[in-house]
């Protein structure tokens, strides 16, 4: 009863993200979260196998994060961040710099992943213009996803999602993911464009929204080296890959060369609150220091460095640094690898790929287009009926779980995927 009431009130008042409101199934009303689980109002319990859009790291409604957030709320809920500062922002900046590669020296706060990317792009473009040698082109990967605001959208792969805005998106040079086969080509392409390219932005090792597409650190290293040699700034968008997702603290920890800028969000607060971070080198920071006020980075948001969000991030950092967390990440990575081995070669799967706690299964698409076009929705409903939240990207299903997921729950998700392979 109450469940239906919530849904009808929702439909009367709310427009959901990435949702065709005319044809979408009615939303499930979630009233409670705990650990790996989300509960709807009829008491049905779901395994959140996608960490609620890739944000939840330590599990839902984590009591430690809740306590720290509650304490902060009673002390300071918000403070203007231009001309003022506060302890939570300072401590968080120090701690995030402590886990980032050494070349990262300054933290700029914003609200989410897209804004972290916008800030990174502005930093790079103004870095060049402040020095009187403007460069305006950005290099990015095909199938990239960097967010939904205009700048972030411009550097993302062009698709049906971006089509209505195409004319308004600035010019971007898109390249293929690097492989043994194309790496030397890509390198000469980059060298050729060096006078135009302000920056190269990339999702290290895993392209999330593009379909959990994975590529090798060694080739990314080659590209970073080439960019460095050609005076092109580099931006590691670790919004999804950060905070343990790929098996190390950052995906960039698999690299020898380090980007000039990092974008963080999603797991930054353990998935509790919206917060974005753009970190940079002192070289970039110094290019904005001047007696000329026009060289200032004129960017900020009302909720920049919100103390409550910072306290959630600090609490999440405490949990990240407990040895059990890395043990969980290793455990999940090992389970994924074993399951990958077990079902490799399955005739219905075109590809299975894994990086750390992320595993993706690409369904064969075959010739039957009507089967294919409804595949995503059938998979989604199949898992929902099994009390599992998996949100396929087209014909790709993936598991990206909170680190607290139990072996039993993982086994149940794997079993359900095997069942889907037999029945769908
Ligand atoms: C989700 C995501 C973003 C955008 O973050 P939002 O907080 O949704 O704006 C940017 N980059 C990557 C790699 C992401 O996965």
Tab-separated table of C-alpha atoms and ligand atoms in Angstrom:
chain	number	residue	atom	x	y	z
A	1	UNK	CA	0.000	0.000	0.000
A	2	UNK	CA	2.537	2.507	1.242
A	3	UNK	CA	4.893	1.342	-1.521
A	4	UNK	CA	2.287	2.133	-4.188
A	5	UNK	CA	1.592	5.441	-2.567
A	6	UNK	CA	5.253	6.424	-2.739
A	7	UNK	CA	5.473	5.402	-6.376
A	8	UNK	CA	2.392	7.345	-7.457
A	9	UNK	CA	3.573	10.433	-5.592
A	10	UNK	CA	6.969	10.011	-7.273
A	11	UNK	CA	5.431	9.761	-10.722
A	12	UNK	CA	3.321	12.838	-10.091
A	13	UNK	CA	6.237	15.025	-9.064
A	14	UNK	CA	9.600	13.680	-10.222
A	15	UNK	CA	11.588	13.509	-13.472
A	16	UNK	CA	14.299	10.829	-13.120
A	17	UNK	CA	17.808	10.843	-14.607
A	18	UNK	CA	18.549	8.789	-17.727
A	19	UNK	CA	14.923	7.710	-17.782
A	20	UNK	CA	12.366	7.791	-20.593
A	21	UNK	CA	9.460	8.687	-18.338
A	22	UNK	CA	6.862	7.535	-20.871
A	23	UNK	CA	7.959	3.923	-21.082
A	24	UNK	CA	10.061	3.312	-17.980
A	25	UNK	CA	9.013	0.716	-15.431
A	26	UNK	CA	7.772	2.295	-12.219
A	27	UNK	CA	10.633	3.058	-9.836
A	28	UNK	CA	11.326	0.892	-6.815
A	29	UNK	CA	10.920	2.931	-3.632
A	30	UNK	CA	13.952	2.366	-1.416
A	31	UNK	CA	13.403	3.241	2.227
A	32	UNK	CA	16.464	1.814	3.908
A	33	UNK	CA	20.037	0.790	3.257
A	34	UNK	CA	22.367	-1.366	5.275
A	35	UNK	CA	25.740	-2.751	4.208
A	36	UNK	CA	25.383	-4.468	0.831
A	37	UNK	CA	21.591	-4.177	0.886
A	38	UNK	CA	18.860	-1.772	-0.113
A	39	UNK	CA	15.315	-2.373	1.179
A	40	UNK	CA	12.084	-1.323	-0.468
A	41	UNK	CA	8.978	-0.414	1.444
A	42	UNK	CA	7.430	-3.836	1.086
A	43	UNK	CA	10.433	-5.208	2.962
A	44	UNK	CA	12.081	-6.706	-0.106
A	45	UNK	CA	15.857	-6.767	0.201
A	46	UNK	CA	18.145	-6.170	-2.774
A	47	UNK	CA	21.837	-6.893	-3.168
A	48	UNK	CA	23.308	-3.639	-4.450
A	49	UNK	CA	25.775	-5.168	-6.921
A	50	UNK	CA	26.509	-1.810	-8.609
A	51	UNK	CA	27.233	0.225	-5.469
A	52	UNK	CA	24.348	2.578	-6.297
A	53	UNK	CA	25.840	4.086	-9.452
A	54	UNK	CA	29.392	3.209	-8.403
A	55	UNK	CA	29.593	5.368	-5.317
A	56	UNK	CA	29.127	3.123	-2.269
A	57	UNK	CA	32.434	1.710	-1.083
A	58	UNK	CA	31.959	0.570	2.533
A	59	UNK	CA	28.264	-0.276	2.353
A	60	UNK	CA	25.034	1.641	2.876
A	61	UNK	CA	24.268	3.689	5.984
A	62	UNK	CA	27.664	2.930	7.458
A	63	UNK	CA	27.403	3.688	11.200
A	64	UNK	CA	30.886	5.181	11.459
A	65	UNK	CA	30.348	7.598	8.566
A	66	UNK	CA	26.878	8.423	9.931
A	67	UNK	CA	28.354	9.243	13.318
A	68	UNK	CA	31.063	11.496	11.887
A	69	UNK	CA	28.574	13.293	9.660
A	70	UNK	CA	26.176	13.801	12.579
A	71	UNK	CA	28.981	15.221	14.733
A	72	UNK	CA	30.011	17.629	11.970
A	73	UNK	CA	26.413	18.752	11.434
A	74	UNK	CA	26.200	19.920	15.030
A	75	UNK	CA	29.471	21.859	14.801
A	76	UNK	CA	29.507	23.465	11.342
A	77	UNK	CA	27.179	22.637	8.459
A	78	UNK	CA	28.534	25.079	5.877
A	79	UNK	CA	30.883	27.997	5.434
A	80	UNK	CA	31.679	30.173	2.442
A	81	UNK	CA	34.979	28.898	1.036
A	82	UNK	CA	36.383	32.068	-0.551
A	83	UNK	CA	38.170	34.091	2.110
A	84	UNK	CA	37.352	31.409	4.694
A	85	UNK	CA	38.430	27.883	5.414
A	86	UNK	CA	37.606	25.156	7.959
A	87	UNK	CA	39.307	22.169	9.588
A	88	UNK	CA	37.481	19.392	7.683
A	89	UNK	CA	38.510	20.806	4.277
A	90	UNK	CA	42.110	21.257	5.397
A	91	UNK	CA	42.420	17.794	6.906
A	92	UNK	CA	40.790	16.167	3.900
A	93	UNK	CA	43.075	17.992	1.460
A	94	UNK	CA	46.124	16.826	3.416
A	95	UNK	CA	44.898	13.255	3.549
A	96	UNK	CA	43.899	13.030	-0.100
A	97	UNK	CA	47.283	14.474	-1.110
A	98	UNK	CA	48.807	11.847	1.159
A	99	UNK	CA	47.358	9.004	-0.913
A	100	UNK	CA	47.675	10.599	-4.367
A	101	UNK	CA	50.946	10.320	-6.314
A	102	UNK	CA	53.667	12.657	-5.017
A	103	UNK	CA	53.418	15.198	-7.829
A	104	UNK	CA	49.903	16.166	-6.671
A	105	UNK	CA	50.269	19.249	-4.462
A	106	UNK	CA	46.997	21.220	-4.364
A	107	UNK	CA	43.331	20.352	-3.907
A	108	UNK	CA	40.454	22.270	-5.509
A	109	UNK	CA	36.993	21.324	-4.216
A	110	UNK	CA	33.713	21.150	-6.090
A	111	UNK	CA	30.430	19.242	-5.975
A	112	UNK	CA	30.591	16.074	-8.072
A	113	UNK	CA	32.440	14.200	-10.795
A	114	UNK	CA	31.308	16.414	-13.658
A	115	UNK	CA	32.352	19.595	-11.856
A	116	UNK	CA	35.704	18.018	-10.941
A	117	UNK	CA	36.209	17.472	-14.689
A	118	UNK	CA	35.062	21.004	-15.587
A	119	UNK	CA	37.592	22.415	-13.129
A	120	UNK	CA	40.353	20.213	-14.555
A	121	UNK	CA	39.608	21.379	-18.112
A	122	UNK	CA	39.542	25.028	-17.054
A	123	UNK	CA	42.821	24.606	-15.155
A	124	UNK	CA	44.488	23.225	-18.290
A	125	UNK	CA	43.090	25.759	-20.740
A	126	UNK	CA	43.883	28.703	-18.480
A	127	UNK	CA	47.321	27.251	-17.662
A	128	UNK	CA	48.253	27.927	-21.275
A	129	UNK	CA	46.409	31.226	-21.679
A	130	UNK	CA	47.889	32.616	-18.447
A	131	UNK	CA	51.328	32.094	-19.971
A	132	UNK	CA	50.373	33.855	-23.163
A	133	UNK	CA	50.605	30.701	-25.276
A	134	UNK	CA	47.011	29.578	-25.567
A	135	UNK	CA	46.223	26.029	-26.665
A	136	UNK	CA	42.570	25.088	-26.881
A	137	UNK	CA	42.158	21.522	-28.105
A	138	UNK	CA	41.560	18.581	-25.785
A	139	UNK	CA	42.559	14.997	-26.496
A	140	UNK	CA	40.244	12.237	-25.263
A	141	UNK	CA	39.387	8.602	-25.887
A	142	UNK	CA	36.492	7.400	-27.983
A	143	UNK	CA	33.764	5.944	-25.732
A	144	UNK	CA	35.003	8.059	-22.825
A	145	UNK	CA	32.609	9.278	-20.172
A	146	UNK	CA	33.526	12.309	-18.091
A	147	UNK	CA	30.136	13.619	-16.991
A	148	UNK	CA	26.997	15.383	-18.143
A	149	UNK	CA	27.737	19.109	-17.867
A	150	UNK	CA	28.757	20.784	-21.119
A	151	UNK	CA	32.536	20.668	-20.833
A	152	UNK	CA	32.490	17.142	-19.454
A	153	UNK	CA	30.043	16.144	-22.176
A	154	UNK	CA	32.275	17.660	-24.868
A	155	UNK	CA	35.244	15.498	-23.866
A	156	UNK	CA	33.053	12.391	-23.600
A	157	UNK	CA	32.501	10.054	-26.532
A	158	UNK	CA	29.799	11.369	-28.817
A	159	UNK	CA	26.630	9.283	-28.765
A	160	UNK	CA	22.847	9.432	-28.789
A	161	UNK	CA	23.139	11.055	-25.364
A	162	UNK	CA	25.115	14.015	-26.698
A	163	UNK	CA	23.494	14.277	-30.168
A	164	UNK	CA	20.993	17.091	-29.375
A	165	UNK	CA	23.859	19.292	-28.160
A	166	UNK	CA	26.454	18.343	-30.764
A	167	UNK	CA	26.835	21.801	-32.309
A	168	UNK	CA	27.527	23.396	-28.952
A	169	UNK	CA	30.253	20.980	-27.880
A	170	UNK	CA	33.785	22.282	-28.298
A	171	UNK	CA	36.294	20.612	-30.532
A	172	UNK	CA	37.946	17.488	-29.187
A	173	UNK	CA	40.434	15.117	-30.797
A	174	UNK	CA	39.250	11.565	-30.128
A	175	UNK	CA	41.610	8.605	-30.291
A	176	UNK	CA	41.168	4.845	-29.912
A	177	UNK	CA	42.147	3.053	-26.731
A	178	UNK	CA	45.816	2.134	-27.007
A	179	UNK	CA	46.818	-1.410	-27.972
A	180	UNK	CA	50.029	-3.104	-29.038
A	181	UNK	CA	48.804	-2.690	-32.582
A	182	UNK	CA	48.025	1.061	-32.663
A	183	UNK	CA	50.311	2.543	-29.998
A	184	UNK	CA	52.980	3.915	-32.316
A	185	UNK	CA	50.319	5.444	-34.533
A	186	UNK	CA	48.678	7.140	-31.569
A	187	UNK	CA	51.995	8.508	-30.396
A	188	UNK	CA	52.793	10.090	-33.734
A	189	UNK	CA	49.243	11.460	-33.957
A	190	UNK	CA	49.761	13.157	-30.581
A	191	UNK	CA	53.183	14.545	-31.460
A	192	UNK	CA	51.752	15.905	-34.669
A	193	UNK	CA	49.030	17.838	-32.785
A	194	UNK	CA	51.191	19.033	-29.897
A	195	UNK	CA	50.897	22.748	-30.654
A	196	UNK	CA	47.101	22.596	-30.443
A	197	UNK	CA	46.617	20.162	-27.592
A	198	UNK	CA	46.139	21.752	-24.174
A	199	UNK	CA	45.430	18.499	-22.381
A	200	UNK	CA	44.714	14.799	-22.600
A	201	UNK	CA	41.881	13.500	-20.395
A	202	UNK	CA	41.350	9.793	-19.771
A	203	UNK	CA	39.730	7.248	-17.485
A	204	UNK	CA	42.717	5.139	-16.376
A	205	UNK	CA	42.443	1.404	-17.176
A	206	UNK	CA	38.616	1.203	-17.179
A	207	UNK	CA	36.128	3.229	-19.212
A	208	UNK	CA	33.041	2.966	-17.039
A	209	UNK	CA	29.951	4.213	-18.858
A	210	UNK	CA	31.500	3.273	-22.201
A	211	UNK	CA	30.819	-0.342	-21.198
A	212	UNK	CA	33.524	-1.190	-18.641
A	213	UNK	CA	36.051	-1.213	-21.478
A	214	UNK	CA	39.487	-2.103	-20.164
A	215	UNK	CA	42.963	-1.430	-21.463
A	216	UNK	CA	46.539	-1.970	-20.363
A	217	UNK	CA	48.527	0.290	-18.086
A	218	UNK	CA	51.678	-0.143	-20.189
A	219	UNK	CA	50.098	1.521	-23.242
A	220	UNK	CA	48.563	4.311	-21.199
A	221	UNK	CA	52.044	4.914	-19.796
A	222	UNK	CA	53.322	5.303	-23.342
A	223	UNK	CA	50.692	7.938	-24.051
A	224	UNK	CA	51.441	9.814	-20.829
A	225	UNK	CA	55.127	9.807	-21.684
A	226	UNK	CA	54.377	11.137	-25.154
A	227	UNK	CA	52.162	13.894	-23.742
A	228	UNK	CA	54.830	14.918	-21.263
A	229	UNK	CA	57.468	15.052	-24.007
A	230	UNK	CA	55.172	17.227	-26.113
A	231	UNK	CA	54.048	19.678	-23.424
A	232	UNK	CA	50.501	18.391	-23.220
A	233	UNK	CA	48.932	18.377	-19.753
A	234	UNK	CA	47.297	15.134	-18.606
A	235	UNK	CA	44.124	14.607	-16.577
A	236	UNK	CA	43.394	11.288	-14.874
A	237	UNK	CA	39.621	11.079	-14.385
A	238	UNK	CA	39.563	8.689	-11.399
A	239	UNK	CA	35.966	9.554	-10.514
A	240	UNK	CA	34.949	5.903	-10.920
A	241	UNK	CA	38.298	4.102	-10.620
A	242	UNK	CA	39.479	5.815	-7.427
A	243	UNK	CA	39.277	4.508	-3.868
A	244	UNK	CA	40.132	0.876	-4.433
A	245	UNK	CA	37.874	-0.038	-7.352
A	246	UNK	CA	40.631	-1.408	-9.553
A	247	UNK	CA	42.435	-3.276	-6.776
A	248	UNK	CA	44.811	-0.447	-5.875
A	249	UNK	CA	43.947	2.835	-4.206
A	250	UNK	CA	43.940	4.598	-7.582
A	251	UNK	CA	44.058	3.021	-11.043
A	252	UNK	CA	46.988	5.381	-11.638
A	253	UNK	CA	48.927	3.396	-9.041
A	254	UNK	CA	49.425	0.799	-11.816
A	255	UNK	CA	51.233	3.429	-13.920
A	256	UNK	CA	54.830	4.574	-14.020
A	257	UNK	CA	54.006	8.018	-15.366
A	258	UNK	CA	51.737	10.299	-13.403
A	259	UNK	CA	49.061	12.652	-14.688
A	260	UNK	CA	49.262	16.373	-13.895
A	261	UNK	CA	45.671	16.500	-12.645
A	262	UNK	CA	43.360	14.040	-10.892
A	263	UNK	CA	39.556	14.156	-10.716
A	264	UNK	CA	37.887	12.403	-7.780
A	265	UNK	CA	34.300	11.998	-6.625
A	266	UNK	CA	31.927	8.977	-6.287
A	267	UNK	CA	33.830	6.857	-3.699
A	268	UNK	CA	35.451	9.945	-2.154
A	269	UNK	CA	32.776	10.187	0.553
A	270	UNK	CA	32.238	6.423	0.611
A	271	UNK	CA	29.170	7.196	-1.485
A	272	UNK	CA	27.513	9.137	1.310
A	273	UNK	CA	27.425	12.655	-0.112
A	274	UNK	CA	28.217	14.622	-3.236
A	275	UNK	CA	31.734	16.028	-3.300
A	276	UNK	CA	34.302	16.575	-6.026
A	277	UNK	CA	38.052	17.057	-5.906
A	278	UNK	CA	40.416	18.252	-8.619
A	279	UNK	CA	44.049	17.940	-7.576
A	280	UNK	CA	46.997	19.355	-9.481
A	281	UNK	CA	50.749	19.823	-9.516
A	282	UNK	CA	52.476	22.920	-8.199
A	283	UNK	CA	53.495	23.683	-11.765
A	284	UNK	CA	49.836	24.172	-12.703
A	285	UNK	CA	49.002	25.970	-9.462
A	286	UNK	CA	51.941	28.357	-9.915
A	287	UNK	CA	50.770	29.350	-13.391
A	288	UNK	CA	47.811	31.070	-11.716
A	289	UNK	CA	49.886	33.043	-9.182
A	290	UNK	CA	50.163	36.618	-10.315
A	291	UNK	CA	49.680	40.254	-9.362
A	292	UNK	CA	47.389	40.326	-12.369
A	293	UNK	CA	43.963	39.368	-11.014
A	294	UNK	CA	42.886	38.167	-14.440
A	295	UNK	CA	45.102	35.126	-13.958
A	296	UNK	CA	42.873	33.891	-11.109
A	297	UNK	CA	40.975	30.629	-11.527
A	298	UNK	CA	37.495	32.143	-11.470
A	299	UNK	CA	35.542	29.053	-10.554
A	300	UNK	CA	33.543	28.033	-7.498
A	301	UNK	CA	30.294	26.506	-6.330
A	302	UNK	CA	27.963	27.457	-3.496
A	303	UNK	CA	28.751	24.250	-1.697
A	304	UNK	CA	32.495	24.188	-2.382
A	305	UNK	CA	34.201	22.112	0.343
A	306	UNK	CA	30.972	21.654	2.271
A	307	UNK	CA	32.088	20.653	5.780
A	308	UNK	CA	29.532	17.830	6.098
A	309	UNK	CA	30.626	16.296	2.793
A	310	UNK	CA	34.275	16.710	3.833
A	311	UNK	CA	33.574	14.951	7.130
A	312	UNK	CA	31.926	12.054	5.266
A	313	UNK	CA	35.057	11.846	3.088
A	314	UNK	CA	37.318	11.922	6.146
A	315	UNK	CA	35.330	9.102	7.745
A	316	UNK	CA	35.509	7.131	4.499
A	317	UNK	CA	39.282	7.703	4.400
A	318	UNK	CA	39.530	6.253	7.935
A	319	UNK	CA	37.712	3.146	6.698
A	320	UNK	CA	39.785	2.961	3.496
A	321	UNK	CA	42.947	2.933	5.558
A	322	UNK	CA	41.866	0.019	7.741
A	323	UNK	CA	43.700	-3.115	6.576
A	324	UNK	CA	40.398	-5.042	6.288
A	325	UNK	CA	39.260	-2.811	3.450
A	326	UNK	CA	42.170	-3.740	1.185
A	327	UNK	CA	41.681	-7.362	2.248
A	328	UNK	CA	38.050	-7.168	1.073
A	329	UNK	CA	39.135	-5.589	-2.189
A	330	UNK	CA	41.630	-8.409	-2.718
A	331	UNK	CA	39.039	-11.033	-1.777
A	332	UNK	CA	36.480	-9.674	-4.249
A	333	UNK	CA	39.135	-9.408	-6.976
A	334	UNK	CA	40.122	-13.056	-6.412
A	335	UNK	CA	36.500	-14.266	-6.450
A	336	UNK	CA	35.858	-12.351	-9.654
A	337	UNK	CA	38.953	-13.879	-11.262
A	338	UNK	CA	37.871	-17.394	-10.259
A	339	UNK	CA	34.371	-16.860	-11.646
A	340	UNK	CA	35.786	-15.399	-14.845
A	341	UNK	CA	37.843	-18.542	-15.288
A	342	UNK	CA	34.857	-20.733	-14.545
A	343	UNK	CA	32.604	-19.290	-17.243
A	344	UNK	CA	35.207	-18.270	-19.797
A	345	UNK	CA	34.365	-19.604	-23.231
A	346	UNK	CA	30.627	-19.588	-22.555
A	347	UNK	CA	28.983	-19.501	-25.997
A	348	UNK	CA	26.609	-16.689	-25.013
A	349	UNK	CA	29.419	-14.396	-23.901
A	350	UNK	CA	31.480	-12.402	-26.344
A	351	UNK	CA	33.899	-11.203	-23.683
A	352	UNK	CA	34.508	-11.309	-19.939
A	353	UNK	CA	36.860	-8.709	-18.498
A	354	UNK	CA	37.988	-7.822	-15.025
A	355	UNK	CA	40.058	-5.190	-13.275
A	356	UNK	CA	40.117	-5.498	-9.491
A	357	UNK	CA	36.591	-5.389	-8.046
A	358	UNK	CA	35.024	-4.676	-11.441
A	359	UNK	CA	33.958	-7.564	-13.666
A	360	UNK	CA	32.010	-7.190	-16.905
A	361	UNK	CA	30.231	-9.733	-19.109
A	362	UNK	CA	29.548	-8.818	-22.693
A	363	UNK	CA	26.629	-10.744	-24.139
A	364	UNK	CA	26.778	-12.040	-27.698
A	365	UNK	CA	24.563	-9.833	-29.791
A	366	UNK	CA	23.981	-12.239	-32.702
A	367	UNK	CA	21.859	-11.371	-35.717
A	368	UNK	CA	18.481	-11.127	-34.044
A	369	UNK	CA	18.164	-7.367	-33.543
A	370	UNK	CA	14.802	-7.521	-31.757
A	371	UNK	CA	16.292	-9.960	-29.257
A	372	UNK	CA	19.232	-7.641	-28.821
A	373	UNK	CA	17.252	-4.442	-28.396
A	374	UNK	CA	15.225	-5.884	-25.545
A	375	UNK	CA	18.142	-7.762	-23.992
A	376	UNK	CA	19.162	-4.983	-21.636
A	377	UNK	CA	15.691	-4.588	-20.143
A	378	UNK	CA	15.204	-8.344	-19.812
A	379	UNK	CA	18.516	-8.741	-18.026
A	380	UNK	CA	17.724	-5.837	-15.715
A	381	UNK	CA	14.295	-7.266	-14.801
A	382	UNK	CA	15.682	-10.789	-14.428
A	383	UNK	CA	18.172	-9.697	-11.782
A	384	UNK	CA	15.696	-7.416	-10.065
A	385	UNK	CA	13.377	-10.387	-9.635
A	386	UNK	CA	16.291	-12.209	-8.080
A	387	UNK	CA	16.669	-9.323	-5.632
A	388	UNK	CA	19.882	-8.159	-7.266
A	389	UNK	CA	20.489	-4.657	-8.555
A	390	UNK	CA	22.534	-4.948	-11.743
A	391	UNK	CA	22.138	-2.187	-14.309
A	392	UNK	CA	23.347	-3.406	-17.708
A	393	UNK	CA	25.024	-1.006	-20.132
A	394	UNK	CA	23.354	-2.285	-23.288
A	395	UNK	CA	24.509	-5.886	-23.700
A	396	UNK	CA	27.099	-5.575	-20.938
A	397	UNK	CA	26.372	-6.539	-17.375
A	398	UNK	CA	28.907	-5.800	-14.697
A	399	UNK	CA	29.412	-6.279	-10.984
A	400	UNK	CA	30.900	-3.346	-9.090
A	401	UNK	CA	30.020	-4.128	-5.482
A	402	UNK	CA	30.494	-2.382	-2.143
A	403	UNK	CA	33.619	-3.842	-0.522
A	404	UNK	CA	31.600	-5.308	2.360
A	405	UNK	CA	29.742	-7.755	0.078
A	406	UNK	CA	29.933	-11.268	1.552
A	407	UNK	CA	31.250	-14.316	-0.278
A	408	UNK	CA	27.751	-15.804	-0.073
A	409	UNK	CA	26.162	-12.796	-1.724
A	410	UNK	CA	28.849	-12.747	-4.404
A	411	UNK	CA	28.245	-16.451	-5.048
A	412	UNK	CA	24.521	-15.785	-5.348
A	413	UNK	CA	25.150	-13.016	-7.899
A	414	UNK	CA	27.470	-15.306	-9.897
A	415	UNK	CA	24.908	-18.142	-9.790
A	416	UNK	CA	22.224	-15.770	-10.990
A	417	UNK	CA	24.397	-14.671	-13.895
A	418	UNK	CA	24.901	-18.319	-14.849
A	419	UNK	CA	21.153	-18.828	-14.655
A	420	UNK	CA	20.606	-15.779	-16.864
A	421	UNK	CA	23.037	-17.264	-19.369
A	422	UNK	CA	20.936	-20.434	-19.485
A	423	UNK	CA	17.522	-18.810	-19.647
A	424	UNK	CA	17.759	-15.408	-21.372
B	1	LIG	C1	30.338	9.241	-13.015
B	1	LIG	C2	31.530	9.781	-13.693
B	1	LIG	C3	31.696	11.155	-13.876
B	1	LIG	C4	30.631	12.160	-13.523
B	1	LIG	O1	30.407	12.205	-12.149
B	1	LIG	P1	29.025	12.804	-11.609
B	1	LIG	O2	29.225	12.896	-10.140
B	1	LIG	O3	27.974	11.817	-12.005
B	1	LIG	O4	28.840	14.126	-12.253
B	1	LIG	C5	32.872	11.604	-14.451
B	1	LIG	N1	33.829	10.745	-14.826
B	1	LIG	C6	33.712	9.421	-14.657
B	1	LIG	C7	34.825	8.527	-15.072
B	1	LIG	C8	32.557	8.886	-14.102
B	1	LIG	O5	32.411	7.556	-13.988
